[in-house]
Amino acid sequence: MGLPRFGPPNPKAVVGDDGGDSKTKKTNRVISSPNLYVANCGPAVGLSHDAIASVFASFGHVRGVYAADDSGARVIVCYDNDSCAAAALSALHGRPCPQLASRTLHIRSSVLQPSPTTVNSSSVQVCLSASETAIPGLYLLPDFVTPHEQQELLAAVDARPWISLAKRRVQHYGYQFCYQTRNVNTKQHLGALPSFVSPVLERVLSFPNLSDATDLSLDQLTVNEYPPGVGLSPHIDTHSAFEGLIFSLSLAGPCIMEFRRYTQGAWFPKACSSIDTESESPENGTNFIRKAIYLPPRSMLLLSGEARFAWHHYIPHHKIDIVNDSVIKRSSRRVSFTLRKVRTGPCQCQFPQYCDSQR
């Protein structure tokens, strides 16, 4: 089902007289629109976008069904013309719909605020394995640590001081990571990695898809704690800062990680910007290839080769994630352990268009 020509709808749509939740602007005007705001309807209540589209298609061609916000229970249905939308509103509003689990739908006309720079999270398939993404160098191992080991790791970091950033908390070991420069100062060594991470380092040595000659002397650990709704903006870990293997262990909660490869080369953020911000990159969906993968708790992700050097990765700022029409609420916290090896010389990778050492 294709996107509207103006791009997916902005969640802050203008709706007719009663308007729904506090995230929408309200108006008492009688409006005519080919688009409908539908509440009590969506993946969070067990209704897929395809199922919703099939019901509303009885009144005319449906151009798309999109999440109205991050609740998973409100959608925007887009028709070709006003008359189809008016017919659906008249027939379905305020009545139980047998084809949609007999849920009572609350419908209003919606005037979309066109936002061609918005990327619709439902427009990319969320993969459950790294092989499905077809990104060279990307690997995911589920159940990398046991539930008991997970609790031990969380207890260990919670017993140590956290550094508070704008939206999340972090800890650094081995070397301090500077978010302003996105680099490390190799002259400021913080000491060896803590003993609580030793079992993880030992297990990494047997990670599949690595050659025997690979240098696995990882010496930098960043621990991130993400509250619900907090993610990371698209970025590539600075080539000149770290070597070619990046391991990321997910603990306590799940998330979706998305990847972008820009077709015109790398997008380099401003040096003073923060990877905590919700939108730092040009969001023109035509200038990059987009992939997504689901990271369950206790899984280990490896970025190597092309996945590490050429693909931006990021975590959408959502409170829920939709994985193949299933709604997965983010837990009260997600903690990640990112393990890397600090680079001591310039990067000489095979991806110069993405490399700060070779720019």
Tab-separated table of N, CA, C and O in Angstrom, residues 234-328:
chain	number	residue	atom	x	y	z
A	234	PRO	N	20.426	9.010	13.946
A	234	PRO	CA	21.283	8.242	13.030
A	234	PRO	C	22.740	8.692	13.103
A	234	PRO	O	23.044	9.881	13.060
A	235	HIS	N	23.641	7.723	13.212
A	235	HIS	CA	25.068	8.037	13.254
A	235	HIS	C	25.879	6.801	12.902
A	235	HIS	O	25.399	5.670	12.997
A	236	ILE	N	27.100	7.035	12.477
A	236	ILE	CA	28.107	5.988	12.329
A	236	ILE	C	29.150	6.239	13.399
A	236	ILE	O	29.632	7.367	13.542
A	237	ASP	N	29.507	5.220	14.164
A	237	ASP	CA	30.561	5.401	15.149
A	237	ASP	C	31.823	5.878	14.420
A	237	ASP	O	32.244	5.275	13.433
A	238	THR	N	32.400	6.947	14.905
A	238	THR	CA	33.499	7.612	14.212
A	238	THR	C	34.598	6.626	13.834
A	238	THR	O	35.127	5.903	14.687
A	239	HIS	N	34.942	6.601	12.543
A	239	HIS	CA	35.947	5.659	12.056
A	239	HIS	C	37.286	5.844	12.757
A	239	HIS	O	37.970	4.869	13.099
A	240	SER	N	37.692	7.106	12.943
A	240	SER	CA	39.007	7.375	13.531
A	240	SER	C	39.055	7.068	15.020
A	240	SER	O	40.135	7.019	15.613
A	241	ALA	N	37.888	6.854	15.633
A	241	ALA	CA	37.846	6.600	17.076
A	241	ALA	C	37.972	5.126	17.413
A	241	ALA	O	38.619	4.756	18.406
A	242	PHE	N	37.335	4.269	16.598
A	242	PHE	CA	37.242	2.861	16.957
A	242	PHE	C	37.577	1.963	15.772
A	242	PHE	O	37.360	2.313	14.610
A	243	GLU	N	38.070	0.778	16.105
A	243	GLU	CA	38.396	-0.233	15.085
A	243	GLU	C	37.122	-0.814	14.472
A	243	GLU	O	36.035	-0.284	14.670
A	244	GLY	N	37.275	-1.925	13.772
A	244	GLY	CA	36.221	-2.397	12.883
A	244	GLY	C	35.147	-3.289	13.467
A	244	GLY	O	34.257	-3.726	12.729
A	245	LEU	N	35.201	-3.586	14.766
A	245	LEU	CA	34.173	-4.438	15.382
A	245	LEU	C	33.493	-3.665	16.515
A	245	LEU	O	34.159	-3.121	17.388
A	246	ILE	N	32.177	-3.643	16.486
A	246	ILE	CA	31.410	-3.006	17.546
A	246	ILE	C	30.366	-4.006	18.034
A	246	ILE	O	29.527	-4.466	17.251
A	247	PHE	N	30.425	-4.330	19.307
A	247	PHE	CA	29.488	-5.268	19.912
A	247	PHE	C	28.512	-4.495	20.793
A	247	PHE	O	28.914	-3.610	21.550
A	248	SER	N	27.240	-4.841	20.715
A	248	SER	CA	26.226	-4.169	21.526
A	248	SER	C	25.316	-5.216	22.166
A	248	SER	O	24.583	-5.926	21.472
A	249	LEU	N	25.367	-5.276	23.491
A	249	LEU	CA	24.556	-6.221	24.257
A	249	LEU	C	23.330	-5.494	24.794
A	249	LEU	O	23.455	-4.467	25.464
A	250	SER	N	22.142	-6.005	24.491
A	250	SER	CA	20.877	-5.409	24.951
A	250	SER	C	20.413	-6.102	26.222
A	250	SER	O	20.343	-7.333	26.264
A	251	LEU	N	20.084	-5.310	27.223
A	251	LEU	CA	19.628	-5.855	28.503
A	251	LEU	C	18.349	-5.163	28.955
A	251	LEU	O	18.111	-3.998	28.629
A	252	ALA	N	17.542	-5.883	29.695
A	252	ALA	CA	16.355	-5.381	30.410
A	252	ALA	C	15.154	-5.115	29.513
A	252	ALA	O	14.021	-5.384	29.904
A	253	GLY	N	15.341	-4.574	28.340
A	253	GLY	CA	14.201	-4.255	27.479
A	253	GLY	C	14.559	-4.368	26.009
A	253	GLY	O	15.725	-4.314	25.627
A	254	PRO	N	13.529	-4.507	25.146
A	254	PRO	CA	13.751	-4.634	23.708
A	254	PRO	C	13.729	-3.271	23.024
A	254	PRO	O	13.353	-2.255	23.613
A	255	CYS	N	14.110	-3.257	21.763
A	255	CYS	CA	13.941	-2.069	20.926
A	255	CYS	C	14.111	-2.471	19.473
A	255	CYS	O	14.505	-3.599	19.162
A	256	ILE	N	13.786	-1.556	18.595
A	256	ILE	CA	14.101	-1.704	17.181
A	256	ILE	C	15.311	-0.832	16.888
A	256	ILE	O	15.363	0.325	17.313
A	257	MET	N	16.286	-1.383	16.188
A	257	MET	CA	17.390	-0.584	15.689
A	257	MET	C	17.242	-0.478	14.183
A	257	MET	O	16.992	-1.480	13.503
A	258	GLU	N	17.341	0.737	13.670
A	258	GLU	CA	17.218	0.958	12.239
A	258	GLU	C	18.564	1.337	11.655
A	258	GLU	O	19.446	1.870	12.349
A	259	PHE	N	18.714	1.060	10.371
A	259	PHE	CA	19.953	1.313	9.657
A	259	PHE	C	19.659	2.082	8.377
A	259	PHE	O	18.644	1.842	7.724
A	260	ARG	N	20.548	2.998	8.036
A	260	ARG	CA	20.429	3.749	6.788
A	260	ARG	C	21.775	3.766	6.076
A	260	ARG	O	22.811	4.016	6.693
A	261	ARG	N	21.723	3.520	4.773
A	261	ARG	CA	22.916	3.744	3.956
A	261	ARG	C	22.578	4.829	2.948
A	261	ARG	O	21.709	4.648	2.097
A	262	TYR	N	23.256	5.973	3.070
A	262	TYR	CA	22.974	7.113	2.213
A	262	TYR	C	23.580	6.898	0.836
A	262	TYR	O	24.764	6.551	0.706
A	263	THR	N	22.769	7.077	-0.190
A	263	THR	CA	23.180	6.763	-1.557
A	263	THR	C	24.194	7.755	-2.110
A	263	THR	O	24.918	7.439	-3.048
A	264	GLN	N	24.253	8.959	-1.536
A	264	GLN	CA	25.200	9.967	-2.005
A	264	GLN	C	26.433	10.046	-1.101
A	264	GLN	O	27.143	11.043	-1.104
A	265	GLY	N	26.700	8.997	-0.352
A	265	GLY	CA	27.804	9.032	0.595
A	265	GLY	C	27.287	9.272	1.995
A	265	GLY	O	26.091	9.251	2.247
A	266	ALA	N	28.193	9.534	2.907
A	266	ALA	CA	27.807	9.665	4.305
A	266	ALA	C	27.163	11.007	4.570
A	266	ALA	O	27.457	12.004	3.924
A	267	TRP	N	26.236	11.002	5.557
A	267	TRP	CA	25.738	12.246	6.119
A	267	TRP	C	26.499	12.478	7.410
A	267	TRP	O	26.503	11.657	8.312
A	268	PHE	N	27.225	13.605	7.477
A	268	PHE	CA	28.021	13.906	8.651
A	268	PHE	C	27.323	14.960	9.488
A	268	PHE	O	27.068	16.066	9.001
A	269	PRO	N	26.988	14.662	10.748
A	269	PRO	CA	26.310	15.640	11.602
A	269	PRO	C	27.252	16.754	11.992
A	269	PRO	O	28.469	16.640	11.872
A	270	LYS	N	26.668	17.857	12.468
A	270	LYS	CA	27.481	18.942	12.974
A	270	LYS	C	28.264	18.468	14.188
A	270	LYS	O	27.770	17.714	15.012
A	271	ALA	N	29.476	18.953	14.287
A	271	ALA	CA	30.354	18.485	15.373
A	271	ALA	C	29.777	18.771	16.740
A	271	ALA	O	30.013	18.053	17.696
A	272	CYS	N	28.992	19.857	16.872
A	272	CYS	CA	28.463	20.243	18.185
A	272	CYS	C	27.122	19.597	18.499
A	272	CYS	O	26.579	19.795	19.568
A	273	SER	N	26.558	18.834	17.557
A	273	SER	CA	25.238	18.248	17.798
A	273	SER	C	25.354	16.993	18.630
A	273	SER	O	26.407	16.410	18.772
A	274	SER	N	24.222	16.562	19.168
A	274	SER	CA	24.214	15.419	20.069
A	274	SER	C	23.459	14.258	19.460
A	274	SER	O	22.439	14.444	18.810
A	275	ILE	N	23.946	13.040	19.690
A	275	ILE	CA	23.246	11.876	19.177
A	275	ILE	C	22.001	11.567	19.992
A	275	ILE	O	21.262	10.640	19.692
A	276	ASP	N	21.739	12.366	21.032
A	276	ASP	CA	20.507	12.210	21.798
A	276	ASP	C	19.319	12.875	21.119
A	276	ASP	O	18.183	12.581	21.449
A	277	THR	N	19.550	13.817	20.213
A	277	THR	CA	18.446	14.572	19.649
A	277	THR	C	17.593	13.695	18.761
A	277	THR	O	18.073	12.745	18.155
A	278	GLU	N	16.311	14.055	18.647
A	278	GLU	CA	15.370	13.189	17.950
A	278	GLU	C	15.540	13.216	16.439
A	278	GLU	O	15.211	12.279	15.765
A	279	SER	N	16.012	14.310	15.889
A	279	SER	CA	16.150	14.387	14.441
A	279	SER	C	17.346	15.243	14.086
A	279	SER	O	17.350	16.437	14.316
A	280	GLU	N	18.376	14.608	13.559
A	280	GLU	CA	19.574	15.334	13.207
A	280	GLU	C	19.896	15.238	11.728
A	280	GLU	O	20.765	15.921	11.244
A	281	SER	N	19.260	14.327	11.026
A	281	SER	CA	19.669	14.055	9.663
A	281	SER	C	18.602	14.459	8.681
A	281	SER	O	17.430	14.542	9.019
A	282	PRO	N	18.987	14.683	7.429
A	282	PRO	CA	17.973	14.927	6.422
A	282	PRO	C	17.110	13.696	6.275
A	282	PRO	O	17.617	12.599	6.106
A	283	GLU	N	15.776	13.848	6.363
A	283	GLU	CA	14.878	12.702	6.393
A	283	GLU	C	14.246	12.426	5.035
A	283	GLU	O	13.177	11.843	4.969
A	284	ASN	N	14.878	12.868	3.970
A	284	ASN	CA	14.346	12.593	2.643
A	284	ASN	C	14.477	11.107	2.361
A	284	ASN	O	15.572	10.599	2.156
A	285	GLY	N	13.355	10.404	2.369
A	285	GLY	CA	13.378	8.955	2.240
A	285	GLY	C	13.901	8.445	0.922
A	285	GLY	O	14.068	7.244	0.746
A	286	THR	N	14.181	9.314	-0.039
A	286	THR	CA	14.678	8.862	-1.336
A	286	THR	C	16.198	8.834	-1.390
A	286	THR	O	16.749	8.331	-2.362
A	287	ASN	N	16.875	9.365	-0.385
A	287	ASN	CA	18.329	9.447	-0.493
A	287	ASN	C	19.062	8.430	0.369
A	287	ASN	O	20.257	8.508	0.542
A	288	PHE	N	18.341	7.461	0.933
A	288	PHE	CA	19.008	6.408	1.671
A	288	PHE	C	18.215	5.106	1.608
A	288	PHE	O	17.012	5.098	1.384
A	289	ILE	N	18.937	4.014	1.791
A	289	ILE	CA	18.338	2.684	1.926
A	289	ILE	C	18.084	2.460	3.413
A	289	ILE	O	18.925	2.791	4.254
A	290	ARG	N	16.946	1.906	3.743
A	290	ARG	CA	16.539	1.794	5.141
A	290	ARG	C	16.226	0.350	5.514
A	290	ARG	O	15.513	-0.347	4.785
A	291	LYS	N	16.772	-0.103	6.628
A	291	LYS	CA	16.526	-1.445	7.159
A	291	LYS	C	16.229	-1.336	8.647
A	291	LYS	O	16.530	-0.324	9.281
A	292	ALA	N	15.650	-2.391	9.210
A	292	ALA	CA	15.360	-2.383	10.647
A	292	ALA	C	15.456	-3.801	11.190
A	292	ALA	O	15.154	-4.776	10.493
A	293	ILE	N	15.876	-3.905	12.445
A	293	ILE	CA	15.985	-5.213	13.091
A	293	ILE	C	15.504	-5.090	14.528
A	293	ILE	O	15.697	-4.055	15.184
A	294	TYR	N	14.871	-6.121	15.012
A	294	TYR	CA	14.377	-6.172	16.388
A	294	TYR	C	15.465	-6.749	17.290
A	294	TYR	O	16.020	-7.817	17.016
A	295	LEU	N	15.766	-6.030	18.374
A	295	LEU	CA	16.782	-6.468	19.329
A	295	LEU	C	16.100	-6.900	20.622
A	295	LEU	O	15.652	-6.053	21.404
A	296	PRO	N	15.994	-8.198	20.873
A	296	PRO	CA	15.371	-8.646	22.126
A	296	PRO	C	16.350	-8.514	23.291
A	296	PRO	O	17.572	-8.421	23.086
A	297	PRO	N	15.844	-8.487	24.512
A	297	PRO	CA	16.738	-8.462	25.669
A	297	PRO	C	17.659	-9.679	25.658
A	297	PRO	O	17.275	-10.757	25.217
A	298	ARG	N	18.867	-9.472	26.117
A	298	ARG	CA	19.904	-10.501	26.253
A	298	ARG	C	20.553	-10.886	24.916
A	298	ARG	O	21.316	-11.838	24.848
A	299	SER	N	20.272	-10.125	23.860
A	299	SER	CA	20.874	-10.423	22.565
A	299	SER	C	22.137	-9.595	22.364
A	299	SER	O	22.293	-8.509	22.925
A	300	MET	N	23.051	-10.123	21.546
A	300	MET	CA	24.287	-9.416	21.207
A	300	MET	C	24.286	-9.117	19.712
A	300	MET	O	24.099	-10.003	18.882
A	301	LEU	N	24.515	-7.863	19.390
A	301	LEU	CA	24.595	-7.411	18.005
A	301	LEU	C	26.047	-7.110	17.678
A	301	LEU	O	26.757	-6.499	18.479
A	302	LEU	N	26.485	-7.525	16.499
A	302	LEU	CA	27.832	-7.217	16.028
A	302	LEU	C	27.746	-6.406	14.746
A	302	LEU	O	27.098	-6.811	13.785
A	303	LEU	N	28.411	-5.251	14.750
A	303	LEU	CA	28.581	-4.455	13.546
A	303	LEU	C	30.016	-4.627	13.080
A	303	LEU	O	30.957	-4.325	13.824
A	304	SER	N	30.186	-5.111	11.860
A	304	SER	CA	31.520	-5.285	11.297
A	304	SER	C	31.461	-4.959	9.810
A	304	SER	O	30.383	-4.891	9.222
A	305	GLY	N	32.617	-4.742	9.218
A	305	GLY	CA	32.666	-4.500	7.782
A	305	GLY	C	31.749	-3.372	7.337
A	305	GLY	O	31.729	-2.285	7.916
A	306	GLU	N	30.955	-3.655	6.312
A	306	GLU	CA	30.061	-2.639	5.757
A	306	GLU	C	29.054	-2.133	6.779
A	306	GLU	O	28.742	-0.940	6.830
A	307	ALA	N	28.526	-3.032	7.608
A	307	ALA	CA	27.538	-2.625	8.608
A	307	ALA	C	28.126	-1.616	9.587
A	307	ALA	O	27.445	-0.683	10.021
A	308	ARG	N	29.379	-1.779	9.916
A	308	ARG	CA	30.015	-0.870	10.870
A	308	ARG	C	30.445	0.446	10.206
A	308	ARG	O	30.292	1.527	10.774
A	309	PHE	N	31.019	0.358	8.996
A	309	PHE	CA	31.651	1.521	8.396
A	309	PHE	C	30.749	2.347	7.478
A	309	PHE	O	31.011	3.524	7.262
A	310	ALA	N	29.685	1.749	6.927
A	310	ALA	CA	28.930	2.445	5.885
A	310	ALA	C	27.464	2.680	6.217
A	310	ALA	O	26.805	3.459	5.525
A	311	TRP	N	26.936	2.040	7.244
A	311	TRP	CA	25.524	2.183	7.578
A	311	TRP	C	25.356	2.996	8.854
A	311	TRP	O	25.933	2.666	9.896
A	312	HIS	N	24.569	4.059	8.781
A	312	HIS	CA	24.168	4.766	9.993
A	312	HIS	C	23.211	3.858	10.768
A	312	HIS	O	22.362	3.190	10.171
A	313	HIS	N	23.343	3.836	12.081
A	313	HIS	CA	22.389	3.087	12.898
A	313	HIS	C	21.762	4.041	13.909
A	313	HIS	O	22.364	5.046	14.290
A	314	TYR	N	20.552	3.720	14.297
A	314	TYR	CA	19.859	4.572	15.260
A	314	TYR	C	18.706	3.821	15.901
A	314	TYR	O	18.286	2.765	15.427
A	315	ILE	N	18.232	4.388	17.007
A	315	ILE	CA	17.094	3.826	17.730
A	315	ILE	C	15.984	4.863	17.698
A	315	ILE	O	16.143	5.968	18.221
A	316	PRO	N	14.848	4.574	17.066
A	316	PRO	CA	13.748	5.548	17.015
A	316	PRO	C	13.282	5.932	18.418
A	316	PRO	O	13.282	5.117	19.339
A	317	HIS	N	12.870	7.181	18.549
A	317	HIS	CA	12.394	7.694	19.835
A	317	HIS	C	10.916	7.325	20.001
A	317	HIS	O	10.024	8.146	19.836
A	318	HIS	N	10.652	6.057	20.306
A	318	HIS	CA	9.288	5.553	20.449
A	318	HIS	C	9.088	4.960	21.832
A	318	HIS	O	10.033	4.456	22.437
A	319	LYS	N	7.849	4.964	22.293
A	319	LYS	CA	7.505	4.245	23.513
A	319	LYS	C	6.996	2.847	23.211
A	319	LYS	O	6.952	1.985	24.090
A	320	ILE	N	6.580	2.632	21.975
A	320	ILE	CA	6.199	1.297	21.534
A	320	ILE	C	6.870	1.045	20.203
A	320	ILE	O	7.229	1.963	19.469
A	321	ASP	N	7.087	-0.216	19.885
A	321	ASP	CA	7.604	-0.614	18.584
A	321	ASP	C	6.612	-1.581	17.963
A	321	ASP	O	6.038	-2.434	18.657
A	322	ILE	N	6.390	-1.440	16.671
A	322	ILE	CA	5.489	-2.342	15.967
A	322	ILE	C	6.338	-3.288	15.125
A	322	ILE	O	7.059	-2.868	14.228
A	323	VAL	N	6.271	-4.565	15.460
A	323	VAL	CA	7.057	-5.589	14.786
A	323	VAL	C	6.099	-6.550	14.109
A	323	VAL	O	5.432	-7.350	14.764
A	324	ASN	N	5.996	-6.423	12.802
A	324	ASN	CA	5.113	-7.296	12.028
A	324	ASN	C	3.695	-7.317	12.609
A	324	ASN	O	3.124	-8.377	12.860
A	325	ASP	N	3.154	-6.129	12.828
A	325	ASP	CA	1.793	-5.919	13.325
A	325	ASP	C	1.610	-6.278	14.792
A	325	ASP	O	0.498	-6.233	15.315
A	326	SER	N	2.694	-6.651	15.477
A	326	SER	CA	2.615	-6.880	16.920
A	326	SER	C	3.173	-5.653	17.627
A	326	SER	O	4.222	-5.130	17.253
A	327	VAL	N	2.461	-5.190	18.641
A	327	VAL	CA	2.906	-4.029	19.403
A	327	VAL	C	3.747	-4.495	20.580
A	327	VAL	O	3.320	-5.327	21.375
A	328	ILE	N	4.962	-3.972	20.659
A	328	ILE	CA	5.874	-4.304	21.746
A	328	ILE	C	6.181	-3.027	22.502
A	328	ILE	O	6.814	-2.110	21.964
